[in-house]
PDB file of C-alpha atoms in Angstrom:
ATOM      1  CA  ALA Q   1     -17.400 -47.704 -18.524  1.00  0.00           C
ATOM      2  CA  GLY Q   2     -21.087 -45.680 -18.720  1.00  0.00           C
ATOM      3  CA  ALA Q   3     -19.419 -42.320 -19.439  1.00  0.00           C
ATOM      4  CA  LEU Q   4     -17.596 -43.593 -22.270  1.00  0.00           C
ATOM      5  CA  ALA Q   5     -20.840 -45.244 -23.548  1.00  0.00           C
ATOM      6  CA  GLU Q   6     -22.640 -42.168 -23.199  1.00  0.00           C
ATOM      7  CA  ILE Q   7     -19.587 -40.321 -25.074  1.00  0.00           C
ATOM      8  CA  ALA Q   8     -19.417 -42.949 -27.716  1.00  0.00           C
ATOM      9  CA  SER Q   9     -23.463 -42.713 -28.653  1.00  0.00           C
ATOM     10  CA  PRO Q  10     -23.981 -41.517 -32.376  1.00  0.00           C
ATOM     11  CA  ARG Q  11     -25.318 -38.589 -30.743  1.00  0.00           C
ATOM     12  CA  SER Q  12     -22.664 -38.010 -28.584  1.00  0.00           C
ATOM     13  CA  ARG Q  13     -20.473 -38.071 -31.342  1.00  0.00           C
ATOM     14  CA  ASP Q  14     -22.365 -35.777 -33.558  1.00  0.00           C
ATOM     15  CA  ARG Q  15     -22.175 -33.159 -30.867  1.00  0.00           C
ATOM     16  CA  LEU Q  16     -17.774 -33.478 -30.855  1.00  0.00           C
ATOM     17  CA  GLN Q  17     -17.786 -33.209 -34.305  1.00  0.00           C
ATOM     18  CA  LYS Q  18     -20.047 -30.471 -34.624  1.00  0.00           C
ATOM     19  CA  ALA Q  19     -17.912 -28.586 -31.795  1.00  0.00           C
ATOM     20  CA  TYR Q  20     -14.851 -29.337 -33.381  1.00  0.00           C
ATOM     21  CA  ARG Q  21     -15.667 -28.326 -36.802  1.00  0.00           C
ATOM     22  CA  ARG Q  22     -17.267 -24.872 -34.976  1.00  0.00           C
ATOM     23  CA  GLY Q  23     -13.738 -23.826 -33.454  1.00  0.00           C
ATOM     24  CA  ALA Q  24     -11.075 -26.072 -35.936  1.00  0.00           C
ATOM     25  CA  SER Q  25     -10.265 -22.545 -37.444  1.00  0.00           C
ATOM     26  CA  ALA Q  26     -10.243 -20.408 -34.348  1.00  0.00           C
ATOM     27  CA  SER Q  27      -6.221 -20.693 -33.208  1.00  0.00           C
ATOM     28  CA  ARG Q  28      -7.009 -19.084 -30.101  1.00  0.00           C
ATOM     29  CA  GLU Q  29      -8.986 -22.285 -28.968  1.00  0.00           C
ATOM     30  CA  ARG Q  30      -6.002 -24.556 -29.588  1.00  0.00           C
ATOM     31  CA  PRO Q  31      -6.086 -26.501 -26.219  1.00  0.00           C
ATOM     32  CA  ILE Q  32     -10.100 -26.802 -26.701  1.00  0.00           C
ATOM     33  CA  GLN Q  33      -9.649 -28.131 -30.261  1.00  0.00           C
ATOM     34  CA  ASN Q  34      -6.928 -30.780 -28.912  1.00  0.00           C
ATOM     35  CA  VAL Q  35      -9.022 -31.944 -26.370  1.00  0.00           C
ATOM     36  CA  LEU Q  36     -11.824 -32.552 -28.989  1.00  0.00           C
ATOM     37  CA  THR Q  37      -9.291 -34.079 -31.385  1.00  0.00           C
ATOM     38  CA  VAL Q  38      -8.465 -36.579 -28.790  1.00  0.00           C
ATOM     39  CA  ALA Q  39     -12.233 -37.266 -27.714  1.00  0.00           C
ATOM     40  CA  LEU Q  40     -13.197 -38.049 -31.140  1.00  0.00           C
ATOM     41  CA  ALA Q  41     -10.314 -40.652 -31.963  1.00  0.00           C
ATOM     42  CA  ARG Q  42     -11.268 -42.105 -28.516  1.00  0.00           C
ATOM     43  CA  VAL Q  43     -15.017 -42.680 -29.925  1.00  0.00           C
ATOM     44  CA  GLY Q  44     -13.786 -43.836 -33.364  1.00  0.00           C
ATOM     45  CA  ASP Q  45     -13.059 -40.701 -35.328  1.00  0.00           C
ATOM     46  CA  ASP Q  46      -9.361 -40.128 -35.894  1.00  0.00           C
ATOM     47  CA  SER Q  47      -9.243 -37.911 -39.095  1.00  0.00           C
ATOM     48  CA  PRO Q  48      -9.058 -34.902 -36.629  1.00  0.00           C
ATOM     49  CA  LEU Q  49      -6.402 -36.035 -34.655  1.00  0.00           C
ATOM     50  CA  LYS Q  50      -3.989 -37.295 -38.369  1.00  0.00           C
ATOM     51  CA  ARG Q  51      -5.028 -34.150 -39.830  1.00  0.00           C
ATOM     52  CA  ARG Q  52      -4.034 -31.781 -36.390  1.00  0.00           C
ATOM     53  CA  LEU Q  53      -0.937 -34.019 -36.293  1.00  0.00           C
ATOM     54  CA  GLU Q  54       0.390 -33.865 -39.615  1.00  0.00           C
ATOM     55  CA  TRP Q  55      -1.149 -29.605 -39.272  1.00  0.00           C
ATOM     56  CA  TYR Q  56       1.515 -29.351 -36.652  1.00  0.00           C
ATOM     57  CA  ARG Q  57       4.690 -31.661 -38.035  1.00  0.00           C
ATOM     58  CA  TRP Q  58       4.029 -28.627 -40.867  1.00  0.00           C
ATOM     59  CA  GLN Q  59       4.117 -26.144 -38.479  1.00  0.00           C
ATOM     60  CA  ILE Q  60       7.305 -27.140 -37.221  1.00  0.00           C
ATOM     61  CA  GLY Q  61       8.917 -27.203 -40.793  1.00  0.00           C
ATOM     62  CA  ILE Q  62       7.797 -23.652 -41.969  1.00  0.00           C
ATOM     63  CA  HIS Q  63       8.030 -21.393 -38.761  1.00  0.00           C
ATOM     64  CA  SER Q  64      11.800 -21.602 -38.066  1.00  0.00           C
ATOM     65  CA  GLY Q  65      11.653 -18.853 -35.470  1.00  0.00           C
ATOM     66  CA  ARG Q  66       9.427 -20.194 -33.193  1.00  0.00           C
ATOM     67  CA  ARG Q  67       9.685 -23.838 -33.891  1.00  0.00           C
ATOM     68  CA  ASP Q  68      10.103 -24.481 -30.047  1.00  0.00           C
ATOM     69  CA  ARG Q  69       6.043 -23.027 -30.001  1.00  0.00           C
ATOM     70  CA  TRP Q  70       5.024 -25.832 -32.399  1.00  0.00           C
ATOM     71  CA  HIS Q  71       6.890 -28.476 -30.563  1.00  0.00           C
ATOM     72  CA  TYR Q  72       5.178 -27.766 -27.651  1.00  0.00           C
ATOM     73  CA  GLU Q  73       1.700 -27.579 -29.258  1.00  0.00           C
ATOM     74  CA  LEU Q  74       2.516 -31.094 -30.973  1.00  0.00           C
ATOM     75  CA  GLY Q  75       3.969 -32.577 -27.655  1.00  0.00           C
ATOM     76  CA  TYR Q  76       0.860 -31.358 -25.934  1.00  0.00           C
ATOM     77  CA  LEU Q  77      -1.547 -33.153 -28.613  1.00  0.00           C
ATOM     78  CA  LEU Q  78       0.443 -36.106 -27.883  1.00  0.00           C
ATOM     79  CA  TYR Q  79       0.334 -36.065 -24.631  1.00  0.00           C
ATOM     80  CA  LEU Q  80      -3.760 -35.628 -24.552  1.00  0.00           C
ATOM     81  CA  ALA Q  81      -3.092 -38.845 -26.849  1.00  0.00           C
ATOM     82  CA  GLY Q  82      -1.328 -40.947 -24.931  1.00  0.00           C
ATOM     83  CA  SER Q  83       1.818 -41.076 -27.351  1.00  0.00           C
ATOM     84  CA  LEU Q  84       3.957 -40.374 -24.194  1.00  0.00           C
ATOM     85  CA  ASP Q  85       7.549 -41.427 -25.985  1.00  0.00           C
ATOM     86  CA  SER Q  86       6.366 -39.073 -28.849  1.00  0.00           C
ATOM     87  CA  ALA Q  87       5.501 -36.234 -26.704  1.00  0.00           C
ATOM     88  CA  ILE Q  88       8.516 -36.409 -24.345  1.00  0.00           C
ATOM     89  CA  GLU Q  89      10.219 -35.775 -27.783  1.00  0.00           C
ATOM     90  CA  HIS Q  90       8.846 -32.886 -28.640  1.00  0.00           C
ATOM     91  CA  PHE Q  91       8.639 -31.394 -25.221  1.00  0.00           C
ATOM     92  CA  GLU Q  92      12.527 -31.791 -24.919  1.00  0.00           C
ATOM     93  CA  VAL Q  93      13.044 -30.268 -28.348  1.00  0.00           C
ATOM     94  CA  CYS Q  94      10.954 -27.111 -27.162  1.00  0.00           C
ATOM     95  CA  LEU Q  95      13.220 -26.698 -24.045  1.00  0.00           C
ATOM     96  CA  GLU Q  96      16.483 -27.070 -26.189  1.00  0.00           C
ATOM     97  CA  LEU Q  97      15.235 -24.188 -28.530  1.00  0.00           C
ATOM     98  CA  ARG Q  98      13.954 -22.258 -25.934  1.00  0.00           C
ATOM     99  CA  PRO Q  99      14.492 -23.346 -22.285  1.00  0.00           C
ATOM    100  CA  ALA Q 100      13.516 -20.520 -19.970  1.00  0.00           C
ATOM    101  CA  GLY Q 101      10.308 -19.679 -22.113  1.00  0.00           C
ATOM    102  CA  HIS Q 102       8.290 -23.194 -21.816  1.00  0.00           C
ATOM    103  CA  ALA Q 103       7.412 -23.747 -17.812  1.00  0.00           C
ATOM    104  CA  THR Q 104       4.621 -25.492 -18.961  1.00  0.00           C
ATOM    105  CA  ALA Q 105       6.642 -28.030 -21.262  1.00  0.00           C
ATOM    106  CA  ALA Q 106       8.680 -28.559 -18.023  1.00  0.00           C
ATOM    107  CA  TYR Q 107       6.001 -29.312 -16.392  1.00  0.00           C
ATOM    108  CA  ASN Q 108       4.470 -31.556 -18.930  1.00  0.00           C
ATOM    109  CA  LEU Q 109       7.653 -33.750 -18.707  1.00  0.00           C
ATOM    110  CA  SER Q 110       7.316 -33.961 -15.020  1.00  0.00           C
ATOM    111  CA  ASN Q 111       3.659 -35.335 -15.473  1.00  0.00           C
ATOM    112  CA  ILE Q 112       4.811 -37.939 -18.160  1.00  0.00           C
ATOM    113  CA  TYR Q 113       7.769 -39.112 -16.149  1.00  0.00           C
ATOM    114  CA  SER Q 114       5.782 -39.496 -13.148  1.00  0.00           C
ATOM    115  CA  ARG Q 115       2.936 -41.594 -14.852  1.00  0.00           C
ATOM    116  CA  LEU Q 116       5.669 -43.735 -16.571  1.00  0.00           C
ATOM    117  CA  GLY Q 117       6.996 -44.360 -13.035  1.00  0.00           C
ATOM    118  CA  ARG Q 118      10.521 -42.139 -13.753  1.00  0.00           C
ATOM    119  CA  VAL Q 119      10.706 -40.682 -10.098  1.00  0.00           C
ATOM    120  CA  ASP Q 120      13.419 -38.653 -10.529  1.00  0.00           C
ATOM    121  CA  LYS Q 121      13.232 -37.686 -14.107  1.00  0.00           C
ATOM    122  CA  ALA Q 122       9.882 -36.609 -12.728  1.00  0.00           C
ATOM    123  CA  PHE Q 123      11.555 -34.513  -9.935  1.00  0.00           C
ATOM    124  CA  GLU Q 124      13.939 -33.203 -12.654  1.00  0.00           C
ATOM    125  CA  TYR Q 125      11.417 -31.961 -14.522  1.00  0.00           C
ATOM    126  CA  LEU Q 126       9.234 -30.321 -11.865  1.00  0.00           C
ATOM    127  CA  GLU Q 127      11.673 -28.419 -10.404  1.00  0.00           C
ATOM    128  CA  MET Q 128      13.020 -27.043 -13.611  1.00  0.00           C
ATOM    129  CA  SER Q 129       9.599 -25.961 -14.194  1.00  0.00           C
ATOM    130  CA  ILE Q 130       9.018 -24.033 -10.875  1.00  0.00           C
ATOM    131  CA  ASP Q 131      12.887 -22.665 -11.734  1.00  0.00           C
ATOM    132  CA  TYR Q 132      11.151 -21.311 -15.262  1.00  0.00           C
ATOM    133  CA  GLY Q 133       8.233 -19.674 -13.378  1.00  0.00           C
ATOM    134  CA  PHE Q 134       5.664 -22.442 -12.926  1.00  0.00           C
ATOM    135  CA  SER Q 135       3.944 -21.537  -9.793  1.00  0.00           C
ATOM    136  CA  ASP Q 136       0.396 -23.252 -10.076  1.00  0.00           C
ATOM    137  CA  LEU Q 137       0.095 -24.672  -6.529  1.00  0.00           C
ATOM    138  CA  ASP Q 138      -3.360 -25.445  -6.195  1.00  0.00           C
ATOM    139  CA  TRP Q 139      -2.730 -27.111 -10.084  1.00  0.00           C
ATOM    140  CA  MET Q 140       0.117 -29.096  -8.587  1.00  0.00           C
ATOM    141  CA  ASP Q 141      -2.040 -30.252  -5.615  1.00  0.00           C
ATOM    142  CA  ARG Q 142      -5.459 -31.977  -7.976  1.00  0.00           C
ATOM    143  CA  ASP Q 143      -2.994 -32.828 -11.034  1.00  0.00           C
ATOM    144  CA  THR Q 144      -3.629 -36.823 -10.439  1.00  0.00           C
ATOM    145  CA  ASP Q 145      -0.602 -37.105 -13.306  1.00  0.00           C
ATOM    146  CA  LEU Q 146       1.774 -36.562 -10.229  1.00  0.00           C
ATOM    147  CA  ASP Q 147      -0.260 -38.802  -7.729  1.00  0.00           C
ATOM    148  CA  PRO Q 148       2.353 -41.606  -7.961  1.00  0.00           C
ATOM    149  CA  ILE Q 149       5.183 -39.026  -6.644  1.00  0.00           C
ATOM    150  CA  ARG Q 150       3.184 -37.098  -4.310  1.00  0.00           C
ATOM    151  CA  GLU Q 151       4.130 -39.020  -1.238  1.00  0.00           C
ATOM    152  CA  ASP Q 152       7.932 -38.397  -2.023  1.00  0.00           C
ATOM    153  CA  PRO Q 153       9.633 -36.220   0.075  1.00  0.00           C
ATOM    154  CA  ARG Q 154      10.986 -33.980  -2.671  1.00  0.00           C
ATOM    155  CA  TYR Q 155       7.274 -33.240  -3.610  1.00  0.00           C
ATOM    156  CA  MET Q 156       6.732 -31.688  -0.305  1.00  0.00           C
ATOM    157  CA  GLU Q 157       9.719 -29.870  -0.558  1.00  0.00           C
ATOM    158  CA  LEU Q 158       8.795 -28.504  -3.588  1.00  0.00           C
ATOM    159  CA  THR Q 159       5.545 -27.567  -2.627  1.00  0.00           C
ATOM    160  CA  SER Q 160       6.609 -25.895   0.539  1.00  0.00           C
ATOM    161  CA  ARG Q 161       8.826 -23.381  -1.899  1.00  0.00           C
ATOM    162  CA  LEU Q 162       6.028 -22.982  -4.023  1.00  0.00           C
ATOM    163  CA  GLN Q 163       4.095 -21.759  -1.108  1.00  0.00           C
ATOM    164  CA  ARG Q 164       7.107 -19.567   0.283  1.00  0.00           C
ATOM    165  CA  LEU Q 165       7.417 -17.966  -3.039  1.00  0.00           C
ATOM    166  CA  ARG Q 166       3.322 -17.613  -3.384  1.00  0.00           C
ATOM    167  CA  VAL Q 167       4.198 -15.409   0.054  1.00  0.00           C
ATOM    168  CA  LYS Q 168       6.830 -13.159  -1.559  1.00  0.00           C
ATOM    169  CA  GLN Q 169       4.802 -12.440  -4.530  1.00  0.00           C
ATOM    170  CA  ARG Q 170       1.599 -11.751  -2.565  1.00  0.00           C
ATOM    171  CA  ASP Q 171       4.100  -9.537  -0.372  1.00  0.00           C
ATOM    172  CA  GLY Q 172       5.527  -7.397  -3.151  1.00  0.00           C
ATOM    173  CA  LEU Q 173       8.953  -9.133  -2.661  1.00  0.00           C
ATOM    174  CA  GLY Q 174       9.263 -11.030  -6.192  1.00  0.00           C
ATOM    175  CA  ARG Q 175      10.868 -14.443  -6.986  1.00  0.00           C
TER     176      ARG Q 175
END
């Protein structure tokens, strides 16, 4: 509660708004901008969130060749904002449009389903993310979204599989 009160102070809100404005047009900083957008919404300024949601929806409409990318971006922003059902929709569309190209979309779906207590779906997407190339075992081990499924034997199996893949890659044997 103390940290939230600090963030919600007028001085902190001003700093967040300045940081957001400074990088709002930097497309390479999109993940950072998404985090700043959600932080601003949490302290009472939801106008940047509304603008970004609208912008991503517009991008989906005009980019027929890479709609998967914009569905991913919109899904990620919704995920950060806590709109999990809407995030699921966009991540799933992303995977339908370009399945093997979005290991992180599958990983994010596993996080969402884990948070929602839908354990079988969480493992379905976690395994899919690994099949599509997700390999960041260190991140998985500290990702609190996966805490609800961490004690399940399937989690241990998947982390063992990733450790074996890591050894193969280190030894130059590939996947």
